[in-house]
Amino acid sequence: MAKDKIARQALRTRDPNERIKDFKEVALGFSEEEALLEAKRCLACKKKPCIAGCPVDIDIPAFVALIAKKDYRGAIRKIKEKNNLPAICGRVCPQETQCEVCCVLVGKDKPVAIGSLERFLADWEMDNPDASMPKIENKSDIKVAVAGSGPAGLTAAAELAKFGYRVTLFESLSSSGGVLRYGIPEFRLPRKILDMETDYIGSLGVEINYNILIGRTFTIEDLFKDGYKAIFIGTGAGLPYFIGIPGENLNGVYSANEFLTRVNLMHAYEFPKYKTPVRVGQRVAVVGAGNTAIDCVRVAKRLGAKDAMIVYRRSEREAPARLAEVEHAREEGIEFRFLTAPLKIEDNDKGEVSSMTCIKMELGEPDSSGRRRPVPIQGSEYVMPVDTVVIAIGQGPNPLISHTTKGFAVDEKSGELKIDVNYMTSIKGIFAGGDITIGEGTVIAAMGAGKRAAVAMDRYLKEQK
Ligand code: FAD
Ligand code: SF4
Ligand code: SF4
């Protein structure tokens, strides 16, 4: 059969009626047969345009060709030359706007399902573990510190360990992964996958210290005094934004961050076995339409909400969430109220949420972001009864480190740390990457930043020597 005649293999998912009853993974992954068929669709292009779409530079045609030859061990090793977290990326990377959009098949046919092939290999490796580890040459006594164990910090730590440095990673929470653990729910990223990949980082020799808040438990100055010669800050953007409407302080209004942390990290979905309650009720409105909002609304549905809805002031076209996640949410019975903005949240005289007043919107001229500005339609206000409201309109960096350390250049408006082309902050020897420098980004963008920062740190440390 000619290569372009093989149809792109669809990723199978669990039945929506079943999956809304639990937190088990929704997407099932490719079978071996599907992976082999999909691998055969790759044209092995000489110019390899797909690689340009991958922030960690995976040699995509090479690993896909190894799959086609059934050399799965060789293929996963090829990926791991560049990517320390393939099982995670294969699941949550926005492939459709990264590597796959650069595939030459786009336009003529559907692109090669690169992300699903990556996931297939990572899952295969879980069943066929590889005892051999990357060779670490030139082991050095130089100590480097990493703050934050999200995808940026984990990647920087892994790369620095591979360069031979003594790496200590400090994480303020009791486990690693950052948003991967406290934000993205189990039904999109199972914890055993996350544990497997974070354990891999530890096995490279990275020492991970939990429950340490840099800026409070130790300051940046303490780390330098303790002999660390360079520091990477990957503390993310965990500070929730609110809309600024009346009623946001009522009981039953959560920030997305708090709602998801209670459920994912503190196991509220297993209450009372775990002592973390979370209020859901019958009607839940989630304000926003990014990945975070879609995760919140799907969690609310699984926690028993009869009506779980997205309220978003722009249209579906502008919704920043991954298309696949929006589709999955729709299959699960999530209601979408586009072109709708909340005006105020009302209570039931006991300080608890009872309703939200909204107004309908229409799209006007493009604003500074290039997206058409939503404009209220006068007289279209209406009251929506709700038990819970989750605000998921975005988040920014926590200012703790920049406030407790003199000399950081910080973007005045966003609070993001400013860095130069080498990922160095305004303070010599301190590097940063991921959401702390760009606001809410993506897992793979954070990993790419961690990787490039590690290369720059290695260069810096060699120059210092
Ligand atoms: P984070 O992942 O935020 O990690 C920062 C870590 O630093 C955390 O563990 C935090 O506890 C720790 N920390 C903070 N302050 C300190 C301190 N002072 N000292 C020590 N440790 C500290 N992106 C995608 O590509 N695909 C998706 O499907 C997707 N879904 C998402 C769903 C949700 C709910 C959210 C919130 C985001 C999602 N994103 C997604 C975005 C993506 O997760 C982030 O862009 C990415 O995690 C940023 O990585 P990071 O390492 O910069 O920060
Ligand atoms: Fe594509 Fe992401 Fe994998 Fe890179 S890490 S090849 S961008 S799915
Ligand atoms: Fe294969 Fe597409 Fe990359 Fe070409 S661009 S090598 S077809 S994945």
XYZ file of C-alpha atoms and ligand atoms in Angstrom:
534
model
C 0.000 0.000 0.000
C 1.315 3.473 -0.830
C 2.379 5.396 2.283
C -0.089 8.242 1.829
C -2.988 5.784 1.519
C -2.766 4.673 5.133
C -5.243 6.691 7.182
C -4.017 8.413 10.342
C -4.732 6.117 13.267
C -7.282 7.579 15.684
C -6.464 7.581 19.380
C -9.049 5.411 21.092
C -10.745 6.756 24.205
C -12.911 5.283 26.941
C -16.704 5.502 26.676
C -17.733 8.977 27.933
C -20.566 7.549 30.055
C -18.118 5.301 31.856
C -15.203 7.675 32.169
C -17.178 10.464 33.880
C -17.674 8.083 36.813
C -13.971 7.880 37.674
C -10.544 9.501 37.332
C -8.964 6.769 35.193
C -7.202 7.752 31.983
C -9.446 8.799 29.086
C -7.114 8.278 26.097
C -6.056 4.654 25.631
C -2.944 4.958 23.455
C -1.963 3.046 20.316
C -1.813 -0.725 20.113
C 1.343 -2.147 18.496
C -0.574 -2.691 15.264
C -1.790 0.921 15.203
C 1.693 2.245 15.986
C 3.225 0.226 13.139
C 0.608 1.463 10.673
C 1.047 5.054 11.809
C 4.846 4.820 11.606
C 4.523 3.681 8.004
C 2.801 6.962 7.134
C 6.026 8.919 7.742
C 7.776 9.880 4.496
C 11.215 10.110 6.163
C 11.653 13.600 4.713
C 15.274 14.545 4.129
C 14.813 18.061 5.496
C 12.969 16.793 8.616
C 10.694 19.852 8.968
C 8.819 18.325 11.904
C 11.879 18.653 14.170
C 11.656 22.450 13.983
C 8.288 22.204 15.770
C 9.712 20.314 18.742
C 11.205 22.613 21.420
C 13.508 19.796 22.625
C 14.666 18.832 19.099
C 13.658 15.169 19.055
C 14.850 13.434 15.868
C 11.294 12.526 14.889
C 11.883 10.729 11.553
C 14.637 8.643 13.175
C 12.486 7.375 16.041
C 9.496 6.799 13.763
C 11.676 4.761 11.370
C 12.860 2.633 14.312
C 9.233 1.945 15.253
C 8.531 0.813 11.688
C 11.439 -1.650 12.105
C 9.949 -2.790 15.445
C 13.121 -1.625 17.201
C 11.201 -0.105 20.106
C 14.203 -0.063 22.441
C 16.221 1.861 19.855
C 13.319 4.217 19.231
C 12.761 5.161 22.885
C 16.506 5.617 23.344
C 16.511 7.938 20.337
C 13.766 10.030 21.979
C 15.513 10.044 25.348
C 18.636 11.507 23.767
C 16.612 14.724 23.727
C 13.558 14.312 25.936
C 13.613 13.128 29.559
C 9.804 12.996 29.911
C 8.372 11.242 26.817
C 5.373 9.567 28.496
C 4.264 12.975 29.770
C 4.863 14.790 26.466
C 3.155 12.030 24.487
C 0.047 12.749 26.558
C -0.124 16.484 27.217
C 2.112 18.148 24.632
C 0.038 20.317 22.265
C 1.363 18.276 19.336
C -1.175 19.713 16.916
C 0.432 23.153 17.233
C 4.039 21.954 17.743
C 5.700 19.132 15.790
C 2.619 17.895 13.916
C 1.783 21.266 12.401
C 5.231 21.200 10.726
C 4.713 17.731 9.182
C 4.766 17.848 5.361
C 1.586 15.818 5.230
C -0.418 18.793 6.567
C -2.608 20.129 3.782
C -2.453 16.958 1.666
C -3.459 14.568 4.425
C -3.489 14.460 8.227
C -0.021 14.787 9.843
C 1.803 11.795 11.313
C 0.517 11.255 14.887
C 3.951 11.992 16.381
C 2.762 12.525 19.960
C 0.802 9.276 20.071
C 3.814 7.375 18.698
C 5.980 8.931 21.398
C 3.465 7.870 24.026
C 3.345 4.357 22.578
C 7.107 3.999 23.056
C 7.145 5.461 26.547
C 4.354 3.081 27.585
C 6.174 0.184 25.915
C 9.250 1.036 27.962
C 7.239 0.961 31.168
C 6.449 -2.699 30.441
C 10.001 -3.379 29.214
C 12.231 -1.331 31.540
C 15.736 -0.460 30.404
C 18.340 -0.872 33.113
C 21.001 1.025 31.169
C 21.264 4.714 32.012
C 22.847 7.531 29.994
C 26.608 7.608 30.559
C 27.594 10.549 32.718
C 31.131 11.565 31.887
C 33.264 14.292 33.491
C 31.652 14.083 36.930
C 32.351 17.307 38.758
C 32.173 18.546 42.367
C 30.511 21.778 41.330
C 27.146 22.202 43.041
C 24.168 23.698 41.218
C 20.687 24.315 42.587
C 17.319 24.185 40.877
C 14.201 25.756 42.432
C 10.904 24.155 41.390
C 10.234 20.653 40.072
C 7.833 21.413 37.225
C 8.796 20.469 33.670
C 11.288 23.385 33.455
C 13.081 22.514 36.718
C 13.043 18.742 36.117
C 14.515 19.168 32.631
C 17.174 21.665 33.720
C 18.122 19.371 36.629
C 18.337 16.287 34.384
C 20.476 18.042 31.768
C 22.800 19.516 34.396
C 23.180 16.072 35.982
C 24.048 14.625 32.563
C 26.720 17.332 32.233
C 28.203 15.896 35.443
C 27.231 18.562 38.015
C 26.031 17.839 41.556
C 22.427 18.941 41.238
C 20.059 19.638 44.126
C 16.438 20.367 43.299
C 14.323 22.227 45.863
C 10.536 21.864 45.684
C 8.073 23.654 47.949
C 5.426 20.909 47.718
C 5.651 17.372 49.049
C 6.080 15.794 45.603
C 7.524 16.687 42.227
C 5.991 17.601 38.884
C 4.577 21.098 39.459
C 1.438 21.622 37.378
C 1.842 18.089 36.030
C 0.945 16.860 39.516
C -1.253 19.484 41.141
C -2.918 20.874 38.006
C -3.376 18.254 35.288
C -5.839 15.612 36.508
C -5.177 11.876 36.715
C -7.601 11.158 33.843
C -5.228 13.022 31.487
C -1.921 12.139 33.111
C -1.931 9.101 35.429
C 0.211 9.522 38.529
C 2.099 6.279 37.933
C 3.356 7.771 34.639
C 4.398 10.950 36.389
C 6.115 8.978 39.173
C 7.960 6.829 36.652
C 9.338 9.842 34.793
C 10.194 11.882 37.892
C 11.936 8.792 39.340
C 14.007 8.698 36.144
C 15.250 12.245 36.891
C 16.237 11.100 40.390
C 18.069 8.104 38.969
C 20.274 10.459 36.941
C 21.708 11.538 40.296
C 19.564 14.616 41.001
C 18.922 15.035 44.737
C 15.339 16.200 45.263
C 14.465 17.999 48.501
C 10.762 18.519 49.159
C 8.875 21.001 51.360
C 11.512 23.684 50.834
C 10.274 27.074 49.755
C 13.100 29.019 48.178
C 12.821 32.631 49.300
C 11.504 31.530 52.706
C 13.141 28.269 53.960
C 16.364 29.311 52.204
C 16.998 32.533 50.350
C 18.939 32.680 47.108
C 21.765 34.233 49.125
C 21.765 31.179 51.464
C 22.191 28.904 48.420
C 25.247 30.826 47.201
C 26.670 30.812 50.748
C 26.116 27.060 50.835
C 28.436 26.655 47.859
C 26.032 26.463 44.912
C 27.794 28.040 41.947
C 24.747 28.564 39.743
C 20.991 28.467 40.297
C 18.076 27.746 37.948
C 14.678 29.152 38.906
C 11.729 27.243 37.488
C 9.066 28.142 40.005
C 6.273 28.549 37.484
C 3.207 30.779 37.507
C 1.086 29.545 40.374
C -0.498 32.840 41.464
C -4.152 32.850 40.374
C -5.772 35.862 38.715
C -9.299 36.904 39.647
C -11.816 38.796 37.527
C -12.447 41.593 40.029
C -16.243 41.275 40.116
C -18.418 41.439 43.259
C -18.880 38.106 45.043
C -15.525 36.479 44.242
C -14.838 36.094 47.982
C -17.982 34.033 48.671
C -17.893 30.437 49.910
C -18.074 28.206 46.876
C -15.849 30.371 44.670
C -12.481 28.764 44.005
C -9.466 29.741 41.991
C -8.674 26.978 39.500
C -5.427 26.479 41.336
C -7.069 25.782 44.689
C -9.809 23.622 43.159
C -7.360 21.433 41.224
C -4.801 21.251 44.043
C -7.475 20.048 46.462
C -8.529 17.358 44.037
C -5.269 16.265 42.424
C -2.684 16.733 45.151
C -4.830 16.410 48.261
C -7.149 13.686 46.912
C -10.440 15.505 47.614
C -12.093 13.068 45.214
C -11.388 10.357 47.791
C -13.010 12.288 50.680
C -13.476 11.224 53.534
C -10.607 8.698 53.106
C -8.469 11.798 52.558
C -9.498 14.693 54.781
C -9.753 17.348 52.048
C -13.282 18.465 51.257
C -14.221 20.223 48.027
C -17.600 21.828 47.424
C -19.160 21.023 44.068
C -22.972 20.824 44.259
C -25.295 20.335 41.305
C -24.376 23.303 39.099
C -20.793 24.380 38.523
C -19.667 27.285 36.342
C -16.007 27.487 35.329
C -14.954 30.874 34.005
C -12.316 30.654 31.232
C -11.591 28.339 28.308
C -7.920 27.366 28.566
C -6.597 23.898 29.431
C -6.958 24.786 33.105
C -10.648 25.661 32.760
C -11.389 22.493 30.785
C -9.618 20.402 33.441
C -11.669 22.070 36.199
C -15.007 21.536 34.485
C -14.259 17.878 33.694
C -13.180 17.333 37.314
C -16.439 18.952 38.524
C -18.434 16.571 36.322
C -16.586 13.577 37.765
C -17.238 14.845 41.293
C -20.972 14.652 40.660
C -22.052 18.022 39.216
C -25.220 17.529 37.162
C -24.567 20.640 35.104
C -20.926 21.564 34.620
C -20.358 24.462 32.262
C -17.710 26.670 30.747
C -18.425 30.398 30.703
C -16.154 32.261 28.275
C -16.396 35.839 27.074
C -14.979 35.147 23.604
C -16.072 32.619 20.975
C -15.015 28.990 20.634
C -12.483 29.944 17.958
C -10.505 32.019 20.504
C -10.607 29.376 23.274
C -6.963 28.611 24.134
C -7.561 24.977 25.261
C -6.345 22.053 23.181
C -8.976 21.031 20.653
C -8.876 17.388 21.741
C -9.634 18.367 25.342
C -12.612 20.514 24.272
C -13.933 17.586 22.220
C -13.490 15.184 25.134
C -15.302 17.627 27.422
C -18.218 17.882 24.972
C -18.473 14.088 24.780
C -18.705 14.090 28.587
C -21.737 16.399 28.543
C -19.975 19.655 29.444
C -22.008 22.705 28.448
C -20.213 25.599 26.743
C -21.529 29.129 27.100
C -19.351 31.116 24.734
C -19.647 34.898 24.327
C -20.798 35.146 27.932
C -19.106 37.189 30.673
C -19.813 37.076 34.425
C -20.773 40.396 36.024
C -21.273 39.399 39.675
C -21.709 36.369 41.918
C -24.624 36.373 44.356
C -25.021 34.586 47.712
C -27.865 32.912 49.618
C -27.568 35.170 52.689
C -25.256 32.627 54.346
C -22.217 33.798 52.410
C -22.513 30.888 49.971
C -22.734 31.148 46.188
C -26.261 30.798 44.804
C -26.128 32.402 41.357
C -23.996 34.293 38.864
C -25.207 37.216 36.761
C -23.824 37.116 33.233
C -24.039 39.259 30.144
C -23.942 38.125 26.531
C -21.100 39.390 24.336
C -20.398 39.902 20.659
C -17.041 40.161 18.911
C -15.791 43.602 17.906
C -12.500 44.802 16.380
C -9.239 42.916 17.110
C -7.455 43.976 20.326
C -3.689 44.119 21.079
C -3.578 40.288 21.240
C -4.890 40.143 17.656
C -8.081 38.446 18.821
C -11.447 40.135 18.268
C -12.427 42.079 21.363
C -15.582 40.843 23.148
C -18.132 43.654 23.553
C -21.129 43.412 25.936
C -24.609 43.359 24.385
C -26.539 45.914 26.451
C -29.688 44.559 28.087
C -28.669 40.882 27.651
C -27.927 40.276 31.358
C -29.334 37.108 32.892
C -29.008 35.194 36.163
C -27.659 31.665 36.183
C -28.240 29.571 39.353
C -24.934 27.955 40.462
C -23.576 26.187 43.550
C -19.898 26.578 42.724
C -17.845 28.960 40.606
C -14.267 28.233 39.573
C -12.212 31.134 38.240
C -9.781 29.852 35.618
C -8.786 32.987 33.734
C -5.022 32.582 34.098
C -2.211 32.883 36.575
C 1.082 34.694 37.026
C 4.401 34.167 38.834
C 4.533 34.157 42.616
C 6.711 37.150 43.566
C 8.300 35.499 46.650
C 11.783 34.937 45.198
C 12.005 38.291 43.431
C 10.813 40.054 46.611
C 13.281 38.317 48.914
C 16.310 38.733 46.630
C 17.734 42.115 45.702
C 18.533 42.811 42.082
C 16.065 40.829 39.978
C 14.752 42.662 36.927
C 11.052 41.862 36.774
C 8.403 42.777 34.214
C 6.368 45.429 36.022
C 3.010 44.355 34.670
C 3.250 40.568 34.694
C 5.798 39.972 37.470
C 7.729 37.612 35.173
C 11.492 37.377 35.709
C 13.444 39.018 32.905
C 16.143 36.886 31.297
C 18.704 37.428 28.536
C 19.280 35.235 25.474
C 21.274 32.841 27.672
C 18.430 32.463 30.163
C 20.437 34.430 32.738
C 18.445 36.783 34.972
C 19.757 40.218 35.878
C 21.745 38.529 38.673
C 24.967 36.801 37.632
C 24.814 33.036 38.027
C 21.025 32.895 38.369
C 19.144 31.497 35.404
C 15.407 31.041 34.891
C 12.952 29.480 32.469
C 9.415 28.177 32.044
C 6.265 29.941 33.237
C 8.197 32.175 35.677
C 9.595 33.992 32.631
C 6.713 33.774 30.134
C 3.529 33.415 32.204
C 1.272 30.482 31.446
C 2.950 28.485 28.666
C 3.114 24.815 27.794
C 4.853 21.779 29.229
C 7.144 21.404 26.250
C 7.992 25.138 26.131
C 9.014 24.909 29.807
C 11.089 21.806 29.074
C 12.745 23.468 26.089
C 13.636 26.457 28.267
C 15.023 24.180 31.010
C 17.166 22.380 28.482
C 18.586 25.499 26.815
C 19.187 27.124 30.206
C 21.162 24.053 31.331
C 23.411 24.371 28.271
C 23.944 28.069 29.054
C 24.653 27.272 32.723
C 27.238 24.682 31.714
C 28.934 27.277 29.481
C 28.812 29.867 32.278
C 30.273 27.470 34.863
C 33.094 26.486 32.508
C 33.893 30.167 31.911
C 33.959 30.793 35.685
C 36.411 27.928 36.153
P 5.268 24.605 37.117
O 4.778 23.400 36.433
O 4.284 25.563 37.669
O 6.219 24.126 38.298
C 6.759 25.035 39.228
C 7.137 24.276 40.480
O 7.858 25.160 41.348
C 5.949 23.774 41.287
O 6.175 22.435 41.647
C 5.926 24.678 42.519
O 5.412 24.009 43.650
C 7.403 24.973 42.687
N 7.669 26.235 43.392
C 7.015 27.419 43.264
N 7.612 28.353 44.038
C 8.652 27.742 44.653
C 9.647 28.183 45.561
N 9.680 29.443 45.975
N 10.569 27.291 45.999
C 10.551 25.992 45.568
N 9.622 25.513 44.696
C 8.705 26.391 44.253
N 0.493 22.666 29.114
C 0.532 21.769 28.099
O 1.488 21.766 27.324
N -0.459 20.852 27.922
C -1.516 20.767 28.767
O -2.384 19.942 28.562
C -1.567 21.675 29.860
N -2.579 21.619 30.760
C -2.560 22.444 31.843
C -3.540 22.295 32.810
C -3.519 23.101 33.933
C -4.565 22.895 34.990
C -2.527 24.113 34.075
C -2.509 25.007 35.291
C -1.553 24.267 33.117
C -1.547 23.434 32.008
N -0.551 23.525 31.039
C -0.518 22.635 30.002
C 0.549 24.494 31.185
C 1.806 23.803 31.753
O 1.455 22.862 32.719
C 2.795 24.829 32.297
O 3.111 25.730 31.263
C 4.062 24.142 32.819
O 3.774 23.228 33.845
C 5.065 25.194 33.325
O 6.157 24.517 33.843
P 7.134 25.190 34.923
O 8.157 24.155 35.239
O 7.587 26.500 34.436
O 6.231 25.488 36.203
Fe 6.124 16.663 19.413
Fe 6.031 17.368 21.961
Fe 7.075 15.012 21.271
Fe 8.382 17.271 20.681
S 7.942 16.470 22.736
S 8.054 15.513 19.332
S 6.680 18.672 20.266
S 4.947 15.631 21.016
Fe 7.672 12.146 8.766
Fe 6.072 14.309 8.713
Fe 8.525 14.498 9.739
Fe 8.181 14.150 7.097
S 7.589 15.932 8.289
S 9.680 13.117 8.432
S 6.359 12.845 7.093
S 6.842 13.239 10.533
